[in-house]
mmCIF file of C-alpha atoms in Angstrom:
data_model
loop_
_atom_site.group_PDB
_atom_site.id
_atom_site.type_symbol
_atom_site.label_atom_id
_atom_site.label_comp_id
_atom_site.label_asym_id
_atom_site.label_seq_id
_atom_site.Cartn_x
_atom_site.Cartn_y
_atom_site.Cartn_z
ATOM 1 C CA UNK A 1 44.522 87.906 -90.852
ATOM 2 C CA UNK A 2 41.156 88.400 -90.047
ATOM 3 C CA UNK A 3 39.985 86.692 -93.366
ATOM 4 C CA UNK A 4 42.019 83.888 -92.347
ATOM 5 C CA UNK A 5 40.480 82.769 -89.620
ATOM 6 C CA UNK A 6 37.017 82.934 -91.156
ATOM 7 C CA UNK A 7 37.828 79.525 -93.040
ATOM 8 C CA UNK A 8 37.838 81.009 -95.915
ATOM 9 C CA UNK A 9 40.976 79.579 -98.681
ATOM 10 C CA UNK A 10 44.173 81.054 -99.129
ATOM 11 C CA UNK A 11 43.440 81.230 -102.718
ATOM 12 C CA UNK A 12 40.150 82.845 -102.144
ATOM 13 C CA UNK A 13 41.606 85.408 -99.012
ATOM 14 C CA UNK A 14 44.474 86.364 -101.636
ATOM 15 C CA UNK A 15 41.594 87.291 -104.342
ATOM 16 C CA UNK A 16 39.800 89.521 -101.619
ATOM 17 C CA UNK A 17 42.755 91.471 -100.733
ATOM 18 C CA UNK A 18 43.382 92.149 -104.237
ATOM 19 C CA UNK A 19 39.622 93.103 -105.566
ATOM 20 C CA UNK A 20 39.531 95.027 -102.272
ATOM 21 C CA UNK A 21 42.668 97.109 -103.103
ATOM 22 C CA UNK A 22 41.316 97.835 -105.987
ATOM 23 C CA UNK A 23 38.558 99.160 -104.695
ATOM 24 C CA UNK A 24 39.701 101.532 -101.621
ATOM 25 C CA UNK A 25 43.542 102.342 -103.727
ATOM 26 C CA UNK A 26 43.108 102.357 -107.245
ATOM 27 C CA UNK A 27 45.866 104.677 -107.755
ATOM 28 C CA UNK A 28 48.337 102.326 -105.493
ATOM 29 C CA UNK A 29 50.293 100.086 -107.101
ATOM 30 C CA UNK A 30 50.550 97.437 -104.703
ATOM 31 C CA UNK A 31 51.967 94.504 -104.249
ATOM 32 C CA UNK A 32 50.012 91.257 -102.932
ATOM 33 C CA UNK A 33 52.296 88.031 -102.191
ATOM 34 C CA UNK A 34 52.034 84.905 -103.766
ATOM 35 C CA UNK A 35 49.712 82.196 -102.273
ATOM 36 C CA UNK A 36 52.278 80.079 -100.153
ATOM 37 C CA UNK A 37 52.733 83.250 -98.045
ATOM 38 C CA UNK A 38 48.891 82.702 -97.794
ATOM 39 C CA UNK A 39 48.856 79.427 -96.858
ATOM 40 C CA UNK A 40 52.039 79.560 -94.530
ATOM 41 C CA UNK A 41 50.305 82.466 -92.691
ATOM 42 C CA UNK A 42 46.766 80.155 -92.021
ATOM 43 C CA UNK A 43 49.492 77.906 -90.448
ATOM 44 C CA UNK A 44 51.330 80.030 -88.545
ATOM 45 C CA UNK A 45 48.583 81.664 -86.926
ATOM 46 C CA UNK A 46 47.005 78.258 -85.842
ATOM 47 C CA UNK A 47 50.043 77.958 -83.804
ATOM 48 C CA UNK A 48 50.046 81.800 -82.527
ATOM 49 C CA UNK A 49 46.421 81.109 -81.305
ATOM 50 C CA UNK A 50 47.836 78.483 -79.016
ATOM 51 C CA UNK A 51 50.594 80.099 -77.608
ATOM 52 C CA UNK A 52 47.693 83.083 -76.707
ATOM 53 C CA UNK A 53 45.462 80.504 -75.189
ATOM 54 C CA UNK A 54 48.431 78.768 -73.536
ATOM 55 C CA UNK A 55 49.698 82.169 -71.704
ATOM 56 C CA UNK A 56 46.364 82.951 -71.113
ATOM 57 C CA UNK A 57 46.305 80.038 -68.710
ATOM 58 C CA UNK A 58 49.227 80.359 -67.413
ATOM 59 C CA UNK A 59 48.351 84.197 -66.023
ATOM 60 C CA UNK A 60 45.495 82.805 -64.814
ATOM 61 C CA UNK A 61 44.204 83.159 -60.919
ATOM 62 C CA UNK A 62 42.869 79.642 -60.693
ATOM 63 C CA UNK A 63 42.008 77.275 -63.039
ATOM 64 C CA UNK A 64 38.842 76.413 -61.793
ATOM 65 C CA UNK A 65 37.750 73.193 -63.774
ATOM 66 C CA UNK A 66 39.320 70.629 -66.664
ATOM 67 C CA UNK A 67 36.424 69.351 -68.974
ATOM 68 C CA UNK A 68 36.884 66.548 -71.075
ATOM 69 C CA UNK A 69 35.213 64.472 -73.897
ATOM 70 C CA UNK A 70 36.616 61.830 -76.001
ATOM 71 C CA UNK A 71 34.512 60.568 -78.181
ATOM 72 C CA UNK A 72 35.319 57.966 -81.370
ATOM 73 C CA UNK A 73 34.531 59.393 -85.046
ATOM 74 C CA UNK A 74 34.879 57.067 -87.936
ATOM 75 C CA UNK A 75 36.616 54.539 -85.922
ATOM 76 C CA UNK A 76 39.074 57.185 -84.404
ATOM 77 C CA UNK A 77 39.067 58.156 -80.810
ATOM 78 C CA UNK A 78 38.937 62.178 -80.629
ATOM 79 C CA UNK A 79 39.370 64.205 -77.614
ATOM 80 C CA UNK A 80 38.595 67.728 -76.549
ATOM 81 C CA UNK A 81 39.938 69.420 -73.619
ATOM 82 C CA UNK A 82 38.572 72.512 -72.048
ATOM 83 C CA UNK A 83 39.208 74.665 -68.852
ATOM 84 C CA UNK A 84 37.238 77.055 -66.794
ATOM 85 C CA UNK A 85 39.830 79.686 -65.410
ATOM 86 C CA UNK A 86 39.316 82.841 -63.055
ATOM 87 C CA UNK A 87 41.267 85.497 -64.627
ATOM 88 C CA UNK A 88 43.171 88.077 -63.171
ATOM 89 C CA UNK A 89 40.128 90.237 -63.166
ATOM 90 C CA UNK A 90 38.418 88.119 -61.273
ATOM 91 C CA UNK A 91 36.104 87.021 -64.287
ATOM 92 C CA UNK A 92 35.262 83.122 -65.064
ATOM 93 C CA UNK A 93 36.476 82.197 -69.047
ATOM 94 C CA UNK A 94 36.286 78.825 -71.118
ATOM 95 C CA UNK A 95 39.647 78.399 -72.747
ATOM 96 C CA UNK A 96 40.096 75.238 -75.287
ATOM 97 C CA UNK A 97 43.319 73.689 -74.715
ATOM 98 C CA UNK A 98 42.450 71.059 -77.467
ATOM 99 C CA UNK A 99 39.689 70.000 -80.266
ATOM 100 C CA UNK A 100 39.335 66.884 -81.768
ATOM 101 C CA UNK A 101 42.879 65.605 -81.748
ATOM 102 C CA UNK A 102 43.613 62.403 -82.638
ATOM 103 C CA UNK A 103 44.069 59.586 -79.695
ATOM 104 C CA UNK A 104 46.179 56.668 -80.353
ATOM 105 C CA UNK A 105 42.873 54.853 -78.612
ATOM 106 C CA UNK A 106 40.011 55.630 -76.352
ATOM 107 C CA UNK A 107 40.966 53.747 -73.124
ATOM 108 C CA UNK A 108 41.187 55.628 -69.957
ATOM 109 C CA UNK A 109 44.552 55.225 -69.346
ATOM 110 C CA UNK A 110 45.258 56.602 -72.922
ATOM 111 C CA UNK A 111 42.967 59.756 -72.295
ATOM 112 C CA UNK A 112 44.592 60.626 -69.060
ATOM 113 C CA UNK A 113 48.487 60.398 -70.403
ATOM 114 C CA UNK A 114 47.251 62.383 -73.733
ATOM 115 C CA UNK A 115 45.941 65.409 -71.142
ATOM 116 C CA UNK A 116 49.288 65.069 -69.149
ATOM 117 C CA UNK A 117 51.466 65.735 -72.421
ATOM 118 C CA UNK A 118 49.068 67.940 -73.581
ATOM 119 C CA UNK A 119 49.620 70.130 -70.128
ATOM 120 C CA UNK A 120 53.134 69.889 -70.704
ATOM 121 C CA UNK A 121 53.299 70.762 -74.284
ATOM 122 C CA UNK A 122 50.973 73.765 -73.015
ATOM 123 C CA UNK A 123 53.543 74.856 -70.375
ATOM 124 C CA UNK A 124 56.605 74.677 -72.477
ATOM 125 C CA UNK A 125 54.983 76.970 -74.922
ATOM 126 C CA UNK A 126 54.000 79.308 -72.543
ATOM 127 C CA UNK A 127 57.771 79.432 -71.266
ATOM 128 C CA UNK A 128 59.397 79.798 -74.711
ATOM 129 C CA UNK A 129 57.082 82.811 -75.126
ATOM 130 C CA UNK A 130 58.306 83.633 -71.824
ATOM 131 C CA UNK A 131 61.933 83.686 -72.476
ATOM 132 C CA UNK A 132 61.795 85.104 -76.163
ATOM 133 C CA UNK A 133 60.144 88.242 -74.477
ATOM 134 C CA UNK A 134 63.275 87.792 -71.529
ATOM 135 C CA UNK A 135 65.628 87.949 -74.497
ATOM 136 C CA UNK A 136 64.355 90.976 -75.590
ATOM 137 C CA UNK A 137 64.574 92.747 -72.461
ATOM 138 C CA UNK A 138 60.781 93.104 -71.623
ATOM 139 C CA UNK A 139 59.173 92.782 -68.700
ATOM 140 C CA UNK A 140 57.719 89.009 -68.920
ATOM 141 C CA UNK A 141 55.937 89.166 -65.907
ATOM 142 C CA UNK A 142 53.879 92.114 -67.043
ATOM 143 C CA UNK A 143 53.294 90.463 -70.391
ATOM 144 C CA UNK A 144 53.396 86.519 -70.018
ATOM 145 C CA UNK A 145 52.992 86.193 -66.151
ATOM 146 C CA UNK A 146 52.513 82.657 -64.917
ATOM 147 C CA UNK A 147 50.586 82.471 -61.827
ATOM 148 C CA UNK A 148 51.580 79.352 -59.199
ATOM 149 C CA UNK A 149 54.057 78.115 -62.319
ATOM 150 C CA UNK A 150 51.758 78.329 -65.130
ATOM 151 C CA UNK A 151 50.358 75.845 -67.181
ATOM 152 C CA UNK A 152 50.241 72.707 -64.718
ATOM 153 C CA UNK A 153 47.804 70.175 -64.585
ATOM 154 C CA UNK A 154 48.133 70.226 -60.478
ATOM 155 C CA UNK A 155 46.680 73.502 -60.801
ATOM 156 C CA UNK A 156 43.485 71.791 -61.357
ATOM 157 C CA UNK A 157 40.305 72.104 -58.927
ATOM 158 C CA UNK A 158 37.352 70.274 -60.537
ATOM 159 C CA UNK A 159 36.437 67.356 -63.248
ATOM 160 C CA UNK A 160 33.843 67.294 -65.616
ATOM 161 C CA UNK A 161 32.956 64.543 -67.912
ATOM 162 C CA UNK A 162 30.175 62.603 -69.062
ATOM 163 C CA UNK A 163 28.836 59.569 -67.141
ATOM 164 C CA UNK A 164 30.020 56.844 -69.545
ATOM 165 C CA UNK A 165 32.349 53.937 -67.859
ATOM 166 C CA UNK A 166 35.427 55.331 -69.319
ATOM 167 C CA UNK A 167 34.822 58.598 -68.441
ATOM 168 C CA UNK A 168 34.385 57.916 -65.168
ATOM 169 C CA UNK A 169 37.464 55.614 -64.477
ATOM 170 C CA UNK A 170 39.439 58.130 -66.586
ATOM 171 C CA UNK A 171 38.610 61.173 -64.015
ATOM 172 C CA UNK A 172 39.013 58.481 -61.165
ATOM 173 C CA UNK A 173 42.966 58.491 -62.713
ATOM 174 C CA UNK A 174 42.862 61.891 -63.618
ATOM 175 C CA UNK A 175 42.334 63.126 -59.932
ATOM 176 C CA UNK A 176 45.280 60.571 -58.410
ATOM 177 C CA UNK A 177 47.277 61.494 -61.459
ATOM 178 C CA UNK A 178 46.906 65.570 -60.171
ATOM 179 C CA UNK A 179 47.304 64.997 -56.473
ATOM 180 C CA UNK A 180 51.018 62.420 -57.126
ATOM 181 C CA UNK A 181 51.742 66.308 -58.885
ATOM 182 C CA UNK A 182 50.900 68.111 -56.088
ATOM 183 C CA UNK A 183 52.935 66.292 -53.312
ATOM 184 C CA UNK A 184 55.953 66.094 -55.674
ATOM 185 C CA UNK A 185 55.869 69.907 -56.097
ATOM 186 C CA UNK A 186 55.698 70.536 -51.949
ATOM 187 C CA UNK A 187 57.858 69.228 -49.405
ATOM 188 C CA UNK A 188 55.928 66.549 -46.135
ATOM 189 C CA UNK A 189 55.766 70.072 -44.281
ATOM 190 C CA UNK A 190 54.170 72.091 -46.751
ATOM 191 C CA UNK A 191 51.768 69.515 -47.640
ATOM 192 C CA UNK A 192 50.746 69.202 -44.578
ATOM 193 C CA UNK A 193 50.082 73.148 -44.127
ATOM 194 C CA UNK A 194 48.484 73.635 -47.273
ATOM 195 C CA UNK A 195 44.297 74.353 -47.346
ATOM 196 C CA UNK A 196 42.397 71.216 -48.540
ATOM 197 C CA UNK A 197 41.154 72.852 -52.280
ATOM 198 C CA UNK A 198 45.393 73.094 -52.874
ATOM 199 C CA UNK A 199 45.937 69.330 -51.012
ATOM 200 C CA UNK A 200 43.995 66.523 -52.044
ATOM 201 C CA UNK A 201 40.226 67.849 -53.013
ATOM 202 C CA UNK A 202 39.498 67.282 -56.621
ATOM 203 C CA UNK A 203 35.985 67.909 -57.085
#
């Protein structure tokens, strides 16, 4: 697995488990799967990555900051989304919730509705891990907690973008998008009682 996620090819990850078997077991006869069991794993563990970065969000004391950059490469707008969280430890981390995906285009009301499905395709992950681990009769909240309901975008303190136009107007959006969020999770009453960094300050 480790190989894998060097970049290296399936074809070429296959050939080092086999020269190094060889090497450490020469009196094993062992048997090393074909290369689609390679190349399914490299996919499979792009996903697993996710979910890991998606619960490790979710367990998260605060996410402190959303970064974002969308930027156009060969004529197709890109965007990357990053997070600043305080762990449960207490400790500040950089978590990528996306790289380079593919925007259907680069306007600012495009950017801000691709990081409000990407939130939500983050929190339904992080449930399903959730409940799989329920099914099994483990203690979820030990092992996939999710701190003030998880993965959600109202959970969001601070902006940072570049300076460009678009960027701007995007956080502009961005910031009225997460505040409409955080009155529709709390009643007139609570809103009213809640501290200003968990009301309407977006940084």
């Amino acid at each position: 697995m480790a190989c894998m996620a060097t970049g290296a090819s399936a074809k070429v990850v296959r050939e080092i488990v086999i020269l190094t078997a060889r090497y450490l077991l020469p009196k094993e006869k062992l048997e090393v799967p074909d290369m689609k069991w390679f190349t399914d794993l490299r996919g499979s563990l792009g996903v697993e990555a996710e979910l890991y970065t998606y619960m490790k969000i979710a367990a998260a004391q605060d996410i402190l900051q959303l970064g974002f950059d969308e930027t156009e490469i060969n004529g197709q707008s890109t965007l990357n989304i990053w997070l600043k969280i305080q762990t449960s430890n207490n400790e500040e981390e950089i978590c990528f919730l996306s790289t380079a995906e593919f925007l259907e285009g680069g306007t600012a009301d495009q950017v801000v509705d691709h990081i409000e499905k990407k939130f939500v395709q983050a929190q339904a992950g992080a449930d399903k891990v959730r409940k799989a681990l329920t099914l099994k009769g483990l203690d979820v909240e030990d092992l996939a907690p999710a701190k003030d309901g998880g993965v959600l975008l109202s959970r969001v303190r601070a902006l940072m973008h570049d300076t460009c136009n678009t960027a701007n107007a995007t956080a502009r959006k961005l910031a009225d998008s997460i505040i409409k969020m955080r009155k529709e999770i709390h009643s007139t009453e609570e809103w009213g009682a809640l501290p200003e960094k968990l009301a309407d300050s977006i940084i």
